[in-house]
Coordinates of C-alpha atoms and ligand atoms in Angstrom, one line a residue:
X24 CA -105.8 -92.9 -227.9
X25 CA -105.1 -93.2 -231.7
X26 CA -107.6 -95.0 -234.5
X27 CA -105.9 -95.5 -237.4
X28 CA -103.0 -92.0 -237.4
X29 CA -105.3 -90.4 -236.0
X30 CA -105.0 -89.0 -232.2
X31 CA -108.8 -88.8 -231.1
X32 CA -110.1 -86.4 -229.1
X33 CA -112.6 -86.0 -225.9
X34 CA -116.1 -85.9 -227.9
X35 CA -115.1 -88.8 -229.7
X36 CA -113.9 -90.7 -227.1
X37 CA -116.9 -90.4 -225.0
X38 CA -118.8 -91.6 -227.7
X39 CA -117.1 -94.5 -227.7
X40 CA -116.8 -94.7 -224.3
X41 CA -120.6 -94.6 -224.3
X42 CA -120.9 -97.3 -226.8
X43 CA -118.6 -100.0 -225.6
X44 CA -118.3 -99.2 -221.8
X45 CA -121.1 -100.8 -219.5
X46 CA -123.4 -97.9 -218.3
X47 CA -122.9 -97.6 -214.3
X48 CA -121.7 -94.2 -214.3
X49 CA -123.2 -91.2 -214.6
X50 CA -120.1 -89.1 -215.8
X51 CA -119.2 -85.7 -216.5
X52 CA -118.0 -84.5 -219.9
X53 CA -114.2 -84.4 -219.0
X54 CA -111.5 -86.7 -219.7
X55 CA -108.7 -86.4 -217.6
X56 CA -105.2 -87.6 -219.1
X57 CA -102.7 -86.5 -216.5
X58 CA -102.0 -85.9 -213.1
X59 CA -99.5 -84.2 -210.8
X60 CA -100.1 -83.5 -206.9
X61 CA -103.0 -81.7 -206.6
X62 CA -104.1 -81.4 -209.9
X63 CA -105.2 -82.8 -212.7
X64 CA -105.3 -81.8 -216.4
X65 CA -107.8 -83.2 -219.2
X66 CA -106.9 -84.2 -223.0
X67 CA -107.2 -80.4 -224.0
X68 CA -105.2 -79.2 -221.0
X69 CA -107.4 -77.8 -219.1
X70 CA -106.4 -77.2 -215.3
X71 CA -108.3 -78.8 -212.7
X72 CA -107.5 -78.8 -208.7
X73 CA -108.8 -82.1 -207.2
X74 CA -110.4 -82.1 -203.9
X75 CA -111.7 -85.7 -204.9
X76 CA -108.8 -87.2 -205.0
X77 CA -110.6 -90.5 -207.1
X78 CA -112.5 -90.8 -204.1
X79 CA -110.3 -90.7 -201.3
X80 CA -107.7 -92.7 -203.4
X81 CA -104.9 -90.2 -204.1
X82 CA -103.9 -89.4 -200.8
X83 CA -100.6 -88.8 -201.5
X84 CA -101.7 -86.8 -204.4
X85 CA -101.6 -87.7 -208.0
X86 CA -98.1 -89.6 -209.6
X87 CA -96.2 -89.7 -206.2
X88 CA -92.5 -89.9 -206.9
X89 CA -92.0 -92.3 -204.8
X90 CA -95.3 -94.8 -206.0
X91 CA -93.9 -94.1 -209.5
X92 CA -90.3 -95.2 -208.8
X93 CA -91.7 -98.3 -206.6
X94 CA -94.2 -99.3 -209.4
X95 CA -91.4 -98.7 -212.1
X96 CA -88.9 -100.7 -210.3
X97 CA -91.0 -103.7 -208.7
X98 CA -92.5 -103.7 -212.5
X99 CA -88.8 -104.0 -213.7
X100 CA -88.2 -107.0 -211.8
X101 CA -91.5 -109.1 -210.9
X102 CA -95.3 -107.9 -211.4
X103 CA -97.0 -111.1 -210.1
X104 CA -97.1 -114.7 -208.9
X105 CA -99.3 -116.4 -207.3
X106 CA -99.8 -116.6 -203.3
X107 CA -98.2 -120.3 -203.8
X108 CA -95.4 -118.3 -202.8
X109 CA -93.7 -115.9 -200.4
X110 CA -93.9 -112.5 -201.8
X111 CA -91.3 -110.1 -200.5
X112 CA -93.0 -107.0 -200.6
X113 CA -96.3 -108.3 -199.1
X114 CA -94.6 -109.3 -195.8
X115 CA -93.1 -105.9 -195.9
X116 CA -96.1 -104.1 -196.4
X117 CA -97.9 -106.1 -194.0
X118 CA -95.7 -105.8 -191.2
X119 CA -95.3 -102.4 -191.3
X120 CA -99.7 -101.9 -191.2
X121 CA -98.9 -104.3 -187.9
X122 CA -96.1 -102.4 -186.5
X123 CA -98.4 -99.3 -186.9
X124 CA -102.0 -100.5 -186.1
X125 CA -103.7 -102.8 -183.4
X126 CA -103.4 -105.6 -186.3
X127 CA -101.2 -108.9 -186.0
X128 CA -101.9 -110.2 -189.4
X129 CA -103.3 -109.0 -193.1
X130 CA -105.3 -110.3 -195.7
X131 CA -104.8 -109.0 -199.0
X132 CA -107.1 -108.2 -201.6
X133 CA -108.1 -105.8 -204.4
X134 CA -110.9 -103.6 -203.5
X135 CA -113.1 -102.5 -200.3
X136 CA -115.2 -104.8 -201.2
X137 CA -113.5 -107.5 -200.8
X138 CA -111.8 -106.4 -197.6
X139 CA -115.4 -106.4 -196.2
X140 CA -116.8 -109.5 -197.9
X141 CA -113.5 -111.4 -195.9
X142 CA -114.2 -109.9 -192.7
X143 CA -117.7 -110.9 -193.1
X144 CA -116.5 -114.6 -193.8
X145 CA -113.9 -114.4 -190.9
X146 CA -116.5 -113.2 -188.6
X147 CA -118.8 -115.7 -189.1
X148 CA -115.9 -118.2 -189.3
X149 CA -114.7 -117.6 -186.0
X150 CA -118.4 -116.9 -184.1
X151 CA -118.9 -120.6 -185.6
X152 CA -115.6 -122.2 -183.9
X153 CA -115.7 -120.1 -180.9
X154 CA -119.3 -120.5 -179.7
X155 CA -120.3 -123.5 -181.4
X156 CA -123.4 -122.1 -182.4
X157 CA -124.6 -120.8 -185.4
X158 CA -123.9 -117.4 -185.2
X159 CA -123.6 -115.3 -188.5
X160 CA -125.4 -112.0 -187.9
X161 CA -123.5 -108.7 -188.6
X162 CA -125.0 -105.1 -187.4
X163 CA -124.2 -102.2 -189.8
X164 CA -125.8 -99.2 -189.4
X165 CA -128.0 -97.1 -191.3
X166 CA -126.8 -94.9 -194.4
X167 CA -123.8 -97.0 -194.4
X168 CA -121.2 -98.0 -197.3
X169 CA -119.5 -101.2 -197.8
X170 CA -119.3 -102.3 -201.3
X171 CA -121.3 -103.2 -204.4
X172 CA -120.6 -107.4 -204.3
X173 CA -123.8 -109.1 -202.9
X174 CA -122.6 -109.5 -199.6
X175 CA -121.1 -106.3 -198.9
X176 CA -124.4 -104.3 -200.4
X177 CA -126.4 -105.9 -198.3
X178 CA -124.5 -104.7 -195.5
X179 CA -125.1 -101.6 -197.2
X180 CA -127.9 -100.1 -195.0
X181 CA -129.2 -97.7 -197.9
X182 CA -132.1 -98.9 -199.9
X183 CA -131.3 -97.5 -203.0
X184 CA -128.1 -99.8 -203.5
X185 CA -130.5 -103.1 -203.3
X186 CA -133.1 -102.4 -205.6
X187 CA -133.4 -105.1 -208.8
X188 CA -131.0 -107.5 -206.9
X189 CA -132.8 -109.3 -204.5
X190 CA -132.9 -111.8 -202.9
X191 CA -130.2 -110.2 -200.8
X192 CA -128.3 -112.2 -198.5
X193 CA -129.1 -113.2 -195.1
X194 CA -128.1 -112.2 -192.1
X195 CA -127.7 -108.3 -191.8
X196 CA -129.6 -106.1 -189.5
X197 CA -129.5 -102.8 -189.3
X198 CA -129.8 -100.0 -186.7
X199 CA -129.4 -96.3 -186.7
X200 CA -126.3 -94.7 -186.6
X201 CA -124.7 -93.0 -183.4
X202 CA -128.1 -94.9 -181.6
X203 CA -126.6 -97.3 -179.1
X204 CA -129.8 -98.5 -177.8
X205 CA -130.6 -99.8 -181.0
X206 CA -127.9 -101.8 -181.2
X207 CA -127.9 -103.3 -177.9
X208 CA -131.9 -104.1 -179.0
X209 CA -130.4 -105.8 -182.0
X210 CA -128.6 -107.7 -180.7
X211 CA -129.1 -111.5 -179.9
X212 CA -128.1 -114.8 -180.3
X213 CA -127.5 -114.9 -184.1
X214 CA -125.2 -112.0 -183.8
X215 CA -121.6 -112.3 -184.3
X216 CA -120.4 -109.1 -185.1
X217 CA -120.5 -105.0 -185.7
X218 CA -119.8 -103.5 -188.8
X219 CA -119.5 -99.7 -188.7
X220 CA -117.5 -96.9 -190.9
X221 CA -116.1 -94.5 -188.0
X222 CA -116.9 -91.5 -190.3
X223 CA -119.6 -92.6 -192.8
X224 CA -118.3 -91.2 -196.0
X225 CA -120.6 -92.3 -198.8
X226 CA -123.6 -91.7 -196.6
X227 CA -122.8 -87.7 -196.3
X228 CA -120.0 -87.5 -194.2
X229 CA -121.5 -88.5 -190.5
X230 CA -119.6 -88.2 -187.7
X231 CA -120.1 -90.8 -184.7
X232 CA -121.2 -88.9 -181.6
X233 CA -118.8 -88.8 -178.7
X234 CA -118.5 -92.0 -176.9
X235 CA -120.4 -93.7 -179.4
X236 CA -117.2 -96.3 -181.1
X237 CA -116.5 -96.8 -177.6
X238 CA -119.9 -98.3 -176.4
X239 CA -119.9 -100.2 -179.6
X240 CA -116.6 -101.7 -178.4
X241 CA -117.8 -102.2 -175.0
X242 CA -121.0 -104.4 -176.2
X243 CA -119.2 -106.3 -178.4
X244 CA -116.7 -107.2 -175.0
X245 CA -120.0 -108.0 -173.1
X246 CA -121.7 -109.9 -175.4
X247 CA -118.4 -111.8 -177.4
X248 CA -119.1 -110.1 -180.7
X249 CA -116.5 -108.7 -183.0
X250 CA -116.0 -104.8 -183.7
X251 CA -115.1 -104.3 -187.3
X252 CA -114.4 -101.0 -188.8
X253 CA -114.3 -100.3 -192.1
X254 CA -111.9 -97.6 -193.1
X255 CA -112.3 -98.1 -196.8
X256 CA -112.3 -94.3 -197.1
X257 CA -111.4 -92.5 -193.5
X258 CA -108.0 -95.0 -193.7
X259 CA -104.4 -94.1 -194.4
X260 CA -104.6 -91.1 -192.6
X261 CA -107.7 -89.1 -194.0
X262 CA -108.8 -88.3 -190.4
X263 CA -105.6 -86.5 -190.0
X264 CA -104.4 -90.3 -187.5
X265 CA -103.3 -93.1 -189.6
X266 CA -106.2 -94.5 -188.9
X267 CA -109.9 -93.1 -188.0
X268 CA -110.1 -95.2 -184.4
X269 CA -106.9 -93.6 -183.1
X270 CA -108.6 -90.3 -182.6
X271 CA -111.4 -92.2 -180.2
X272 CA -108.8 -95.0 -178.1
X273 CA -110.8 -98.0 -179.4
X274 CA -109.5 -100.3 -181.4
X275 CA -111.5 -103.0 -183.2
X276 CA -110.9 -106.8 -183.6
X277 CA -110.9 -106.4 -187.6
X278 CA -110.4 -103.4 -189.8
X279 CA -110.8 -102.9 -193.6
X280 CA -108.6 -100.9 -196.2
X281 CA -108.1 -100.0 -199.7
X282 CA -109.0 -97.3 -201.9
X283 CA -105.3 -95.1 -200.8
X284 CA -103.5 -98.1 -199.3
X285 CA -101.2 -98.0 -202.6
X286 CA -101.4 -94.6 -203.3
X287 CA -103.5 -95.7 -206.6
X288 CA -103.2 -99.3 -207.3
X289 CA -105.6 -101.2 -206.8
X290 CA -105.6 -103.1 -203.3
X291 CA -107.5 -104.4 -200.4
X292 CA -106.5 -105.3 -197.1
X293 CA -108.4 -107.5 -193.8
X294 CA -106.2 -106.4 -190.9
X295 CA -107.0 -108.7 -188.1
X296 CA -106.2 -109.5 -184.4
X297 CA -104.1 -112.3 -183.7
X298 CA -106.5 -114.6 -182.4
X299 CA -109.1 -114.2 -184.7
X300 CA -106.9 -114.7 -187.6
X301 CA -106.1 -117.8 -186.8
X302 CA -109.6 -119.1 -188.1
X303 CA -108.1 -118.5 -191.5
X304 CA -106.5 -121.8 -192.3
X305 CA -104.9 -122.5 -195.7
X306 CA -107.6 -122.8 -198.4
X307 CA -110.7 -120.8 -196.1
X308 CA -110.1 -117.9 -198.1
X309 CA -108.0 -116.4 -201.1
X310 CA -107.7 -114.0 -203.6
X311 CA -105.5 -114.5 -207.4
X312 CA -104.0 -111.1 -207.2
X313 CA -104.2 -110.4 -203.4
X314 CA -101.1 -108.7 -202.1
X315 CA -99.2 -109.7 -205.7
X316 CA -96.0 -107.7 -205.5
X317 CA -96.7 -104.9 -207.6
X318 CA -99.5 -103.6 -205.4
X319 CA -97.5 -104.3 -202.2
X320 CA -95.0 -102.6 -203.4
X321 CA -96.2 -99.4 -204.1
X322 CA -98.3 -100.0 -201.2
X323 CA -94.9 -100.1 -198.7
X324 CA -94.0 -96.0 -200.8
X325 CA -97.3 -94.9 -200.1
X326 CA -97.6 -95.9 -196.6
X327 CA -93.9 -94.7 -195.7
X328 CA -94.4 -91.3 -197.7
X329 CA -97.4 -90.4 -195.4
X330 CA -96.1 -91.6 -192.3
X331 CA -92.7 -89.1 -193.2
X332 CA -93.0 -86.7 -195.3
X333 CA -95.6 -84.9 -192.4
X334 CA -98.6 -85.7 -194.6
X335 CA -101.0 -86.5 -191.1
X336 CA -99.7 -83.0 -189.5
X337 CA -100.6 -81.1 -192.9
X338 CA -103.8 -83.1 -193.0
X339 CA -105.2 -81.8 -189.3
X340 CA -103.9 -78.6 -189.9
X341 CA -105.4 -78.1 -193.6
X342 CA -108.4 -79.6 -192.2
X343 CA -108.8 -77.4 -189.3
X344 CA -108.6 -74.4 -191.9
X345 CA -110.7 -75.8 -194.1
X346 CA -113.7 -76.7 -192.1
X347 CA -113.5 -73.1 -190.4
X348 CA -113.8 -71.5 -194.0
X349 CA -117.1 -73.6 -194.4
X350 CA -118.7 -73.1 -191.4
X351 CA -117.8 -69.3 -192.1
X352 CA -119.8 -69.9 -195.8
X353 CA -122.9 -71.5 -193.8
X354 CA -123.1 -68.4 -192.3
X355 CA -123.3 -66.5 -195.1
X356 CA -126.0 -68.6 -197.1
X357 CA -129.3 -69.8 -195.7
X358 CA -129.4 -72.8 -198.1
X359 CA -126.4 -74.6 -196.1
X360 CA -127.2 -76.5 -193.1
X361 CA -124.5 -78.2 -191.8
X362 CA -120.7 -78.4 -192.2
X363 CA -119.1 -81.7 -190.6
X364 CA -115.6 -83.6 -190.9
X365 CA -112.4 -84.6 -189.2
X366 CA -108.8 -84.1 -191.1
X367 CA -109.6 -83.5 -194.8
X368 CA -112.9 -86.0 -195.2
X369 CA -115.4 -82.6 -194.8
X370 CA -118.8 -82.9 -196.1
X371 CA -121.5 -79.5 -196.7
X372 CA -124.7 -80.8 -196.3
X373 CA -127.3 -77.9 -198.4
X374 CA -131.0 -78.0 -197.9
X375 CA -130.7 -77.6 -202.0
X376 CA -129.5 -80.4 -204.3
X377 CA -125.7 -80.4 -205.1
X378 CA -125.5 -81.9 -208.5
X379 CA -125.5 -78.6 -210.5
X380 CA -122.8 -76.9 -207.8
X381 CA -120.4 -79.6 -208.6
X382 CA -120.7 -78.9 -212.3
X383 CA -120.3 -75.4 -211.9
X384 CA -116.9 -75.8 -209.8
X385 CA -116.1 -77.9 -212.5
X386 CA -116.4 -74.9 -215.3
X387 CA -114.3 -73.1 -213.1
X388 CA -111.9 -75.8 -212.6
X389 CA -112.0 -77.1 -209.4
X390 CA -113.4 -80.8 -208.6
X391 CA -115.4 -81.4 -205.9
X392 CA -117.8 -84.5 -205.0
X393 CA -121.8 -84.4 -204.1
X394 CA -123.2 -87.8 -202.4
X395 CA -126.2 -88.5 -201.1
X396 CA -128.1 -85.8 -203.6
X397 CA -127.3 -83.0 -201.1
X398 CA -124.1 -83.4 -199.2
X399 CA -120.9 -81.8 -200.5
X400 CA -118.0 -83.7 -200.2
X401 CA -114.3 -82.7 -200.0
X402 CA -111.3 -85.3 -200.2
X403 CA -108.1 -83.1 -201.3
X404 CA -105.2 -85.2 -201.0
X405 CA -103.3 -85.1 -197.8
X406 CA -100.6 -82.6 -199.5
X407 CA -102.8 -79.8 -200.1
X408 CA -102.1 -76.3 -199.0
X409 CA -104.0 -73.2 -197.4
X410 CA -104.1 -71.1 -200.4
X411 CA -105.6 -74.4 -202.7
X412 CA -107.9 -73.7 -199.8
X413 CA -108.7 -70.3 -200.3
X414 CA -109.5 -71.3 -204.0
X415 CA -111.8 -73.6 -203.2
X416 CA -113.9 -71.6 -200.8
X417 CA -113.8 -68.6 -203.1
X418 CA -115.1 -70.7 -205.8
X419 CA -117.8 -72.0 -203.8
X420 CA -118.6 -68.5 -202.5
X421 CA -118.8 -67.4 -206.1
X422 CA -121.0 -70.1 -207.1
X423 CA -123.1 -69.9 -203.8
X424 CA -123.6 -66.1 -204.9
X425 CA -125.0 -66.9 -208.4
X426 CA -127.6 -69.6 -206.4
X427 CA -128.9 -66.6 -203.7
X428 CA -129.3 -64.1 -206.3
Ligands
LIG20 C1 -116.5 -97.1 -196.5 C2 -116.4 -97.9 -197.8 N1 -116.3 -99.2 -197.7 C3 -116.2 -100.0 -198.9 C4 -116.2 -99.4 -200.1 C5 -116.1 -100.2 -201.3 O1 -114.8 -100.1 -201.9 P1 -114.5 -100.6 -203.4 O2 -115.2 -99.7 -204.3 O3 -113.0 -100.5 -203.5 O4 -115.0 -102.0 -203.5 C6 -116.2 -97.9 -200.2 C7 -116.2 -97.3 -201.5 O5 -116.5 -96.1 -201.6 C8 -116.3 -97.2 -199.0 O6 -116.4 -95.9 -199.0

């Protein structure tokens, strides 16, 4: 960024940062200019390896060729219009998450938010038509993650994200998670459907217990309710499947994506079965730039670039490696009490807080993620290799050391 002829640099663009962005995020001093795979470099070219990923986003890894070239050309021709219209690339894109999912239709959007905040409409929508009765309850579960609009934080199950904006919105209730007698307890005649992450990410990486998506599924058949699963972040192959529910053969009525659908570029998407959909009529629901044709497009490259270029195989095997290099750490150091995951979505949950051990990967370039105060999180893109690996875990034994001594 230039002021005047001058090219400024990091200090003084996180002052400015600091004075003219709004303040809801707690940053770290680095300013990151440039990205290519699995790495990242800030404005004064320092190296970084990402095992963030911005969250779960860059799946593909950072400036996929071909997301750039799909951007660059569907730029070169037509960026937007409005859903007036039929937009090539959004029927692509949205057969192809049909053709490879339990989905017959899609809603587009632009964030995980608003994926959730339309199955949350739909569901009560359809509850509505189908019963007759006013039915608008949704059950999510405990430390869950859905969003930051009103609707979708109150789904939130964690405390912390309501505080200062109440009144929240009716008609949320929650239960533990992985406790399927509260949910069958919850339930009754208000309810209409079942919200649930199938690995809770935000909430410190919780894996559902065996069995447990699949009694969910089977008291929503009993009781008429509708299973949604938000894959915000375990989507688009995270898990090591193309989708989290594939490892547990259930599928749900509705399921939410974003953050990685277009390897960058912002987008949402509602993917919906066929009879459920159909409670969408023109004009229930919309969105200005909701499957505009730049998005799609580099949505169709990044879907087709992990489905073939063996990013789901990489992703289990990685994975595997990964998590048995962590579980090998938690033996070493009392202070770590649990190591969990599936694919490359791993979380280290410490008995110590985990702020100051993500800044101290940090100074030794490597990026990492803490959520939850104590959990650490790892979300390398789906390309990543053994020996990135063994960087990462030396790091982390290296900084582990410095902590026991
Ligand atoms: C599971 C889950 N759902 C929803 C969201 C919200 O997505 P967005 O920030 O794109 O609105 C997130 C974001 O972290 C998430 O992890």
């Amino acid at each position: 960024m230039r002021r005047g002829d001058d090219v400024l640099d990091s200090r003084t663009l996180m002052m400015l940062s600091e004075k003219y962005v709004a303040n809801t995020y707690a940053r770290y001093p680095i300013l990151l200019v440039r990205g290519k795979g699995t790495r990242v470099w800030d404005l004064e070219g320092k190296e970084y390896l990402d095992f963030v990923s911005g969250l779960a986003v860059c799946n593909l890894g950072h400036c996929h060729p071909k997301v750039v070239k799909a951007i660059r050309d569907q730029a070169e021709k037509l960026i937007h219009v409005s859903n007036f219209y039929y937009i090539e690339p959004q029927i692509q894109l949205a057969s192809l998450l049909c053709q490879h999912s339990f989905a017959d239709k899609v809603f587009f959007c632009n964030s995980g938010a608003e994926a959730n905040e339309g199955a949350i409409k739909l569901a009560r929508k359809y509850a509505k038509e189908k019963t007759g009765e006013n039915r608008y309850e949704i059950i999510t579960m405990e430390q869950s993650f859905h969003g930051r609009t009103l609707a979708t934080l109150t789904a939130t199950a964690q405390e912390k994200f309501h505080k200062g904006y109440e009144p929240l919105m009716p008609g949320f209730k929650y239960v533990p998670f992985n406790d399927i007698k509260a949910v069958k307890n919850g339930v009754d005649s208000k309810t209409c459907a079942i919200l649930v992450e199938p690995i809770q990410g935000e909430g410190g990486v919780n894996c559902p217990t065996e069995g447990y998506l699949k009694a969910l599924r089977e008291i929503c058949d009993e009781k008429g309710l509708l299973l949604i699963f938000d894959e915000v972040q375990v989507g688009m192959g995270r898990t090591g499947k193309l989708f989290a529910y594939e490892h547990e053969e259930v599928e749900p009525d509705m399921l939410t994506l974003a953050k990685s659908l277009a390897g960058g570029v912002p987008i949402g998407a509602l993917l919906i079965k066929k009879g459920i959909a159909d409670s969408f009529k023109p004009g229930d629901h919309a969105s200005t730039f909701g499957g505009n044709p730049l998005a799609t497009a580099a949505g169709i490259a990044a879907l087709t670039a992990i489905l073939e270029e063996g990013m789901l195989e990489n992703c289990r095997n990685v994975g595997e490696y990964f998590l048995f290099h962590l579980e090998k750490i938690k033996g070493k150091f009392s202070f770590v009490k649990d190591v969990r995951g599936r694919g490359l979505i791993l979380g280290m949950e410490l008995k110590i807080d985990g702020s100051s051990i993500v800044k101290e990967m940090m100074q030794r370039g490597v990026l990492i993620n803490c959520t939850m105060g104590n959990v650490l999180r790892f979300l390398p893109p789906l390309i990543v290799i053994k020996e990135e690996v063994d960087r990462v875990i030396e790091t982390l034994e290296e900084v582990f050391m410095n902590i026991a001594h």
